[in-house]
PDB file of C-alpha atoms in Angstrom:
ATOM      1  CA  MET A   1     -33.732  12.768   0.922  1.00 88.00           C
ATOM      2  CA  ARG A   2     -35.832  11.647   3.878  1.00 91.00           C
ATOM      3  CA  ILE A   3     -34.435   9.400   6.597  1.00 92.00           C
ATOM      4  CA  GLY A   4     -35.968   6.319   4.969  1.00 92.00           C
ATOM      5  CA  GLU A   5     -34.222   7.131   1.698  1.00 93.00           C
ATOM      6  CA  LEU A   6     -30.979   7.741   3.596  1.00 93.00           C
ATOM      7  CA  SER A   7     -31.380   4.298   5.150  1.00 94.00           C
ATOM      8  CA  ARG A   8     -31.878   2.654   1.765  1.00 93.00           C
ATOM      9  CA  ALA A   9     -28.937   4.520   0.233  1.00 93.00           C
ATOM     10  CA  THR A  10     -26.523   3.435   2.969  1.00 92.00           C
ATOM     11  CA  GLY A  11     -27.920   0.129   4.216  1.00 91.00           C
ATOM     12  CA  VAL A  12     -28.085   1.522   7.758  1.00 92.00           C
ATOM     13  CA  PRO A  13     -31.416   0.824   9.525  1.00 93.00           C
ATOM     14  CA  VAL A  14     -33.499   3.867  10.462  1.00 94.00           C
ATOM     15  CA  PRO A  15     -33.299   3.165  14.242  1.00 95.00           C
ATOM     16  CA  THR A  16     -29.491   3.053  13.962  1.00 94.00           C
ATOM     17  CA  ILE A  17     -29.444   6.349  12.060  1.00 94.00           C
ATOM     18  CA  LYS A  18     -31.596   7.914  14.776  1.00 93.00           C
ATOM     19  CA  TYR A  19     -29.193   6.575  17.410  1.00 93.00           C
ATOM     20  CA  TYR A  20     -26.218   8.126  15.576  1.00 92.00           C
ATOM     21  CA  LEU A  21     -28.117  11.407  15.402  1.00 93.00           C
ATOM     22  CA  ARG A  22     -28.832  11.346  19.158  1.00 92.00           C
ATOM     23  CA  GLU A  23     -25.195  10.538  19.947  1.00 89.00           C
ATOM     24  CA  GLY A  24     -23.954  13.378  17.749  1.00 89.00           C
ATOM     25  CA  LEU A  25     -22.081  11.092  15.347  1.00 90.00           C
ATOM     26  CA  LEU A  26     -24.236  12.216  12.429  1.00 92.00           C
ATOM     27  CA  PRO A  27     -25.120  15.866  11.790  1.00 90.00           C
ATOM     28  CA  GLN A  28     -28.779  16.769  12.072  1.00 90.00           C
ATOM     29  CA  GLY A  29     -30.712  17.059   8.829  1.00 90.00           C
ATOM     30  CA  GLU A  30     -32.252  20.263   7.537  1.00 90.00           C
ATOM     31  CA  LEU A  31     -35.748  20.685   8.944  1.00 85.00           C
ATOM     32  CA  SER A  32     -38.406  20.895   6.247  1.00 80.00           C
ATOM     33  CA  SER A  33     -41.267  20.764   8.778  1.00 79.00           C
ATOM     34  CA  PRO A  34     -41.482  20.377  12.566  1.00 75.00           C
ATOM     35  CA  ASN A  35     -41.318  16.569  12.256  1.00 78.00           C
ATOM     36  CA  GLN A  36     -39.416  16.122   8.993  1.00 85.00           C
ATOM     37  CA  ALA A  37     -35.752  16.580   8.089  1.00 90.00           C
ATOM     38  CA  SER A  38     -33.924  16.171   4.804  1.00 92.00           C
ATOM     39  CA  TYR A  39     -30.461  14.711   4.338  1.00 93.00           C
ATOM     40  CA  GLY A  40     -27.853  14.974   1.609  1.00 92.00           C
ATOM     41  CA  GLU A  41     -24.649  13.494   0.248  1.00 90.00           C
ATOM     42  CA  PRO A  42     -22.551  14.579   3.284  1.00 88.00           C
ATOM     43  CA  HIS A  43     -24.819  12.438   5.472  1.00 93.00           C
ATOM     44  CA  VAL A  44     -24.350   9.476   3.124  1.00 93.00           C
ATOM     45  CA  ARG A  45     -20.536   9.851   3.290  1.00 88.00           C
ATOM     46  CA  ARG A  46     -20.573  10.226   7.058  1.00 90.00           C
ATOM     47  CA  LEU A  47     -22.768   7.159   7.554  1.00 92.00           C
ATOM     48  CA  ARG A  48     -20.447   5.080   5.369  1.00 88.00           C
ATOM     49  CA  LEU A  49     -17.491   6.269   7.435  1.00 87.00           C
ATOM     50  CA  ILE A  50     -19.287   5.407  10.686  1.00 90.00           C
ATOM     51  CA  ARG A  51     -20.084   1.928   9.364  1.00 87.00           C
ATOM     52  CA  ALA A  52     -16.439   1.392   8.406  1.00 82.00           C
ATOM     53  CA  LEU A  53     -15.308   2.420  11.876  1.00 84.00           C
ATOM     54  CA  VAL A  54     -17.930   0.449  13.803  1.00 86.00           C
ATOM     55  CA  GLU A  55     -18.286  -2.675  11.652  1.00 83.00           C
ATOM     56  CA  LEU A  56     -14.889  -3.071   9.987  1.00 79.00           C
ATOM     57  CA  ALA A  57     -12.499  -1.540  12.500  1.00 76.00           C
ATOM     58  CA  GLN A  58     -14.617  -2.614  15.515  1.00 80.00           C
ATOM     59  CA  VAL A  59     -14.148   0.815  17.094  1.00 82.00           C
ATOM     60  CA  PRO A  60     -16.461   1.493  20.088  1.00 84.00           C
ATOM     61  CA  VAL A  61     -19.108   4.146  19.423  1.00 85.00           C
ATOM     62  CA  ALA A  62     -17.666   6.502  22.046  1.00 82.00           C
ATOM     63  CA  GLN A  63     -14.295   6.317  20.324  1.00 83.00           C
ATOM     64  CA  VAL A  64     -15.918   6.801  16.915  1.00 87.00           C
ATOM     65  CA  LYS A  65     -17.254  10.104  18.220  1.00 86.00           C
ATOM     66  CA  ASP A  66     -13.702  11.207  19.097  1.00 81.00           C
ATOM     67  CA  ILE A  67     -12.497  10.298  15.610  1.00 82.00           C
ATOM     68  CA  LEU A  68     -15.336  12.164  13.918  1.00 86.00           C
ATOM     69  CA  GLU A  69     -14.777  15.225  16.117  1.00 82.00           C
ATOM     70  CA  SER A  70     -11.118  15.228  15.079  1.00 77.00           C
ATOM     71  CA  LEU A  71     -12.129  15.069  11.412  1.00 78.00           C
ATOM     72  CA  ASP A  72     -14.503  17.984  11.923  1.00 79.00           C
ATOM     73  CA  SER A  73     -11.822  20.169  13.525  1.00 76.00           C
ATOM     74  CA  ASP A  74     -11.400  22.666  10.690  1.00 73.00           C
ATOM     75  CA  ASP A  75      -9.410  25.002  12.923  1.00 76.00           C
ATOM     76  CA  VAL A  76      -6.354  22.699  12.984  1.00 77.00           C
ATOM     77  CA  PRO A  77      -3.955  21.775  10.154  1.00 82.00           C
ATOM     78  CA  LEU A  78      -4.932  18.736   8.073  1.00 81.00           C
ATOM     79  CA  HIS A  79      -1.872  16.832   9.342  1.00 83.00           C
ATOM     80  CA  ASP A  80      -2.970  17.317  12.957  1.00 82.00           C
ATOM     81  CA  GLN A  81      -6.563  16.507  12.056  1.00 78.00           C
ATOM     82  CA  ILE A  82      -5.578  13.149  10.546  1.00 79.00           C
ATOM     83  CA  GLY A  83      -3.095  12.497  13.341  1.00 80.00           C
ATOM     84  CA  ARG A  84      -5.814  12.833  15.989  1.00 77.00           C
ATOM     85  CA  ALA A  85      -7.945  10.344  14.089  1.00 76.00           C
ATOM     86  CA  HIS A  86      -5.018   7.914  13.810  1.00 78.00           C
ATOM     87  CA  ARG A  87      -4.382   8.115  17.535  1.00 78.00           C
ATOM     88  CA  ALA A  88      -8.007   7.341  18.267  1.00 74.00           C
ATOM     89  CA  LEU A  89      -7.817   4.364  15.892  1.00 75.00           C
ATOM     90  CA  THR A  90      -4.622   2.879  17.317  1.00 74.00           C
ATOM     91  CA  PRO A  91      -5.233   0.475  20.211  1.00 69.00           C
ATOM     92  CA  THR A  92      -2.804   0.379  23.108  1.00 67.00           C
ATOM     93  CA  ARG A  93      -0.942  -2.919  23.122  1.00 68.00           C
ATOM     94  CA  LYS A  94       1.803  -4.133  25.397  1.00 69.00           C
ATOM     95  CA  PRO A  95       2.915  -7.675  24.525  1.00 68.00           C
ATOM     96  CA  ALA A  96       5.003  -9.516  27.106  1.00 78.00           C
ATOM     97  CA  ALA A  97       8.690  -8.688  26.703  1.00 85.00           C
ATOM     98  CA  THR A  98      11.783  -8.553  28.864  1.00 88.00           C
ATOM     99  CA  ASP A  99      13.310  -5.222  29.873  1.00 89.00           C
ATOM    100  CA  GLU A 100      16.451  -6.116  27.939  1.00 93.00           C
ATOM    101  CA  ALA A 101      14.459  -6.859  24.789  1.00 93.00           C
ATOM    102  CA  ARG A 102      12.453  -3.640  25.174  1.00 93.00           C
ATOM    103  CA  ALA A 103      15.612  -1.552  25.498  1.00 95.00           C
ATOM    104  CA  ALA A 104      17.094  -3.155  22.390  1.00 95.00           C
ATOM    105  CA  ALA A 105      13.820  -2.667  20.503  1.00 95.00           C
ATOM    106  CA  THR A 106      13.638   0.996  21.504  1.00 96.00           C
ATOM    107  CA  ALA A 107      17.149   1.604  20.216  1.00 97.00           C
ATOM    108  CA  GLN A 108      16.477  -0.246  16.960  1.00 97.00           C
ATOM    109  CA  VAL A 109      13.195   1.543  16.236  1.00 97.00           C
ATOM    110  CA  THR A 110      14.600   4.958  17.167  1.00 97.00           C
ATOM    111  CA  ASP A 111      17.546   4.399  14.841  1.00 97.00           C
ATOM    112  CA  LEU A 112      15.262   3.220  12.033  1.00 97.00           C
ATOM    113  CA  ILE A 113      13.049   6.315  12.233  1.00 97.00           C
ATOM    114  CA  ALA A 114      16.077   8.620  12.287  1.00 96.00           C
ATOM    115  CA  ARG A 115      17.715   6.925   9.295  1.00 95.00           C
ATOM    116  CA  ARG A 116      14.543   7.039   7.232  1.00 96.00           C
ATOM    117  CA  GLY A 117      13.927  10.678   8.155  1.00 96.00           C
ATOM    118  CA  TRP A 118      10.393   9.969   9.351  1.00 96.00           C
ATOM    119  CA  SER A 119       8.621  12.748  11.231  1.00 94.00           C
ATOM    120  CA  VAL A 120       6.966  10.960  14.149  1.00 92.00           C
ATOM    121  CA  GLU A 121       5.687  12.376  17.432  1.00 89.00           C
ATOM    122  CA  PRO A 122       7.221  10.672  20.489  1.00 90.00           C
ATOM    123  CA  GLU A 123       3.762  10.001  21.941  1.00 87.00           C
ATOM    124  CA  ALA A 124       2.392   8.345  18.780  1.00 88.00           C
ATOM    125  CA  PRO A 125       0.617   5.123  19.883  1.00 86.00           C
ATOM    126  CA  ALA A 126       1.881   3.258  16.821  1.00 89.00           C
ATOM    127  CA  LEU A 127       5.463   4.017  17.887  1.00 92.00           C
ATOM    128  CA  ALA A 128       4.931   2.360  21.264  1.00 90.00           C
ATOM    129  CA  THR A 129       3.187  -0.575  19.570  1.00 90.00           C
ATOM    130  CA  LEU A 130       6.088  -1.058  17.148  1.00 93.00           C
ATOM    131  CA  ILE A 131       8.636  -1.022  19.975  1.00 94.00           C
ATOM    132  CA  GLU A 132       6.627  -3.510  22.017  1.00 91.00           C
ATOM    133  CA  THR A 133       6.162  -5.785  18.989  1.00 92.00           C
ATOM    134  CA  VAL A 134       9.876  -5.831  18.189  1.00 94.00           C
ATOM    135  CA  ALA A 135      10.603  -6.442  21.882  1.00 94.00           C
ATOM    136  CA  ALA A 136       8.142  -9.355  21.931  1.00 93.00           C
ATOM    137  CA  LEU A 137       9.805 -10.895  18.858  1.00 93.00           C
ATOM    138  CA  ARG A 138      13.192 -10.653  20.564  1.00 93.00           C
ATOM    139  CA  THR A 139      11.801 -12.157  23.784  1.00 93.00           C
ATOM    140  CA  LEU A 140      10.297 -15.066  21.822  1.00 93.00           C
ATOM    141  CA  GLY A 141      13.614 -15.755  20.127  1.00 93.00           C
ATOM    142  CA  GLN A 142      12.518 -14.503  16.700  1.00 93.00           C
ATOM    143  CA  ASP A 143      15.521 -12.247  16.132  1.00 90.00           C
ATOM    144  CA  ASN A 144      15.677 -13.395  12.515  1.00 93.00           C
ATOM    145  CA  LEU A 145      12.373 -11.596  11.855  1.00 92.00           C
ATOM    146  CA  VAL A 146      13.603  -8.459  13.612  1.00 93.00           C
ATOM    147  CA  THR A 147      16.427  -8.165  11.078  1.00 93.00           C
ATOM    148  CA  PHE A 148      13.799  -7.492   8.376  1.00 93.00           C
ATOM    149  CA  LEU A 149      12.582  -4.290  10.050  1.00 95.00           C
ATOM    150  CA  ASP A 150      14.293  -2.047   7.501  1.00 95.00           C
ATOM    151  CA  ALA A 151      12.845  -4.014   4.594  1.00 95.00           C
ATOM    152  CA  TYR A 152       9.380  -3.839   6.161  1.00 94.00           C
ATOM    153  CA  ALA A 153       9.727  -0.078   6.655  1.00 96.00           C
ATOM    154  CA  GLU A 154      10.823   0.488   3.062  1.00 96.00           C
ATOM    155  CA  ALA A 155       7.925  -1.536   1.661  1.00 93.00           C
ATOM    156  CA  VAL A 156       5.385   0.185   3.926  1.00 93.00           C
ATOM    157  CA  GLU A 157       6.688   3.633   3.016  1.00 95.00           C
ATOM    158  CA  ARG A 158       6.374   2.859  -0.701  1.00 94.00           C
ATOM    159  CA  PHE A 159       2.757   1.725  -0.631  1.00 90.00           C
ATOM    160  CA  THR A 160       1.789   4.418   1.866  1.00 90.00           C
ATOM    161  CA  GLU A 161       3.064   7.049  -0.582  1.00 92.00           C
ATOM    162  CA  LEU A 162       0.799   5.465  -3.207  1.00 89.00           C
ATOM    163  CA  GLU A 163      -2.168   5.603  -0.817  1.00 87.00           C
ATOM    164  CA  ILE A 164      -1.612   9.265   0.043  1.00 88.00           C
ATOM    165  CA  ASP A 165      -1.163  10.165  -3.630  1.00 89.00           C
ATOM    166  CA  ALA A 166      -4.411   8.367  -4.478  1.00 86.00           C
ATOM    167  CA  VAL A 167      -6.560  10.101  -1.859  1.00 84.00           C
ATOM    168  CA  SER A 168      -4.942  13.492  -2.508  1.00 85.00           C
ATOM    169  CA  THR A 169      -7.098  13.809  -5.622  1.00 84.00           C
ATOM    170  CA  ASN A 170     -10.211  14.265  -3.459  1.00 79.00           C
ATOM    171  CA  PRO A 171     -11.696  17.723  -4.055  1.00 75.00           C
ATOM    172  CA  THR A 172     -12.333  18.812  -0.457  1.00 80.00           C
ATOM    173  CA  ARG A 173     -10.427  18.704   2.811  1.00 77.00           C
ATOM    174  CA  ASP A 174     -13.227  16.742   4.488  1.00 75.00           C
ATOM    175  CA  GLN A 175     -13.229  14.089   1.780  1.00 79.00           C
ATOM    176  CA  LEU A 176      -9.435  13.854   1.897  1.00 82.00           C
ATOM    177  CA  ALA A 177      -9.394  13.337   5.670  1.00 78.00           C
ATOM    178  CA  GLU A 178     -12.193  10.766   5.455  1.00 79.00           C
ATOM    179  CA  SER A 179     -10.367   8.891   2.695  1.00 83.00           C
ATOM    180  CA  VAL A 180      -7.164   8.701   4.740  1.00 82.00           C
ATOM    181  CA  VAL A 181      -9.046   7.263   7.724  1.00 80.00           C
ATOM    182  CA  ILE A 182     -10.996   4.753   5.619  1.00 81.00           C
ATOM    183  CA  GLY A 183      -7.791   3.815   3.797  1.00 82.00           C
ATOM    184  CA  THR A 184      -6.112   3.189   7.138  1.00 81.00           C
ATOM    185  CA  ILE A 185      -8.925   0.899   8.267  1.00 79.00           C
ATOM    186  CA  LEU A 186      -9.332  -1.089   5.062  1.00 81.00           C
ATOM    187  CA  GLY A 187      -5.634  -0.931   4.237  1.00 83.00           C
ATOM    188  CA  GLU A 188      -4.825  -2.973   7.337  1.00 83.00           C
ATOM    189  CA  THR A 189      -7.248  -5.686   6.220  1.00 83.00           C
ATOM    190  CA  LEU A 190      -6.010  -5.520   2.633  1.00 87.00           C
ATOM    191  CA  ILE A 191      -2.342  -5.864   3.571  1.00 89.00           C
ATOM    192  CA  SER A 192      -3.022  -8.608   6.100  1.00 90.00           C
ATOM    193  CA  SER A 193      -5.067 -10.594   3.577  1.00 92.00           C
ATOM    194  CA  LEU A 194      -2.429 -10.278   0.855  1.00 93.00           C
ATOM    195  CA  ARG A 195       0.294 -11.330   3.302  1.00 92.00           C
ATOM    196  CA  LEU A 196      -1.628 -14.439   4.358  1.00 95.00           C
ATOM    197  CA  LEU A 197      -2.265 -15.393   0.729  1.00 97.00           C
ATOM    198  CA  ALA A 198       1.401 -14.874  -0.146  1.00 96.00           C
ATOM    199  CA  GLN A 199       2.470 -17.011   2.836  1.00 95.00           C
ATOM    200  CA  GLU A 200       0.072 -19.763   1.781  1.00 95.00           C
ATOM    201  CA  SER A 201       1.403 -19.705  -1.772  1.00 96.00           C
ATOM    202  CA  ILE A 202       5.083 -19.682  -0.786  1.00 95.00           C
ATOM    203  CA  SER A 203       4.480 -22.440   1.774  1.00 95.00           C
ATOM    204  CA  ALA A 204       2.769 -24.544  -0.899  1.00 94.00           C
ATOM    205  CA  HIS A 205       5.662 -24.107  -3.327  1.00 94.00           C
ATOM    206  CA  ARG A 206       8.328 -24.880  -0.715  1.00 93.00           C
ATOM    207  CA  TRP A 207       6.862 -27.476   1.624  1.00 92.00           C
ATOM    208  CA  LYS A 208       3.738 -29.015   0.115  1.00 82.00           C
ATOM    209  CA  THR A 209       4.237 -32.738  -0.390  1.00 73.00           C
TER     210      THR A 209
END
């Protein structure tokens, strides 16, 4: 397909596609003449992934390039490939917390990971975010919520297994890696939306007058 057809197939304006091509986010098309290039299904998939990262996850374009480069790293194991993308997706957060609360949170999270047998790299950004979040809850006097950490972990592990099983049916490594990243982005929105709806419903049943 020509670039105009690619634009219509993906909903991405032609100037934006040309920008992605210049920035190296989208692979160049196959030249059919000095001024014409053709594009295929891989370009459609890549554009949809870029849109998900830029528009849904609000990832800066420079960071999107890092994520895409990690997905294109065929010389590393799939686990490492996905891990690099996850690290690029995870923002660095450091909520306000006391040193005492942070120490207690570190011990609690470390114990949780060990008991569940999770294989997690010490430098994983999500690990630091979890510790800081638990520490912030303790600092704000929400220790009752901290006691649910094990229940949260069990529930998350269950639906994450379902997600991985679902995307594992993809025929190629590239499609599998893309599906995991897209699932991570949209999964956050999906879970957050369901949680808010459940809270609204439970609140209505318990406290609505």
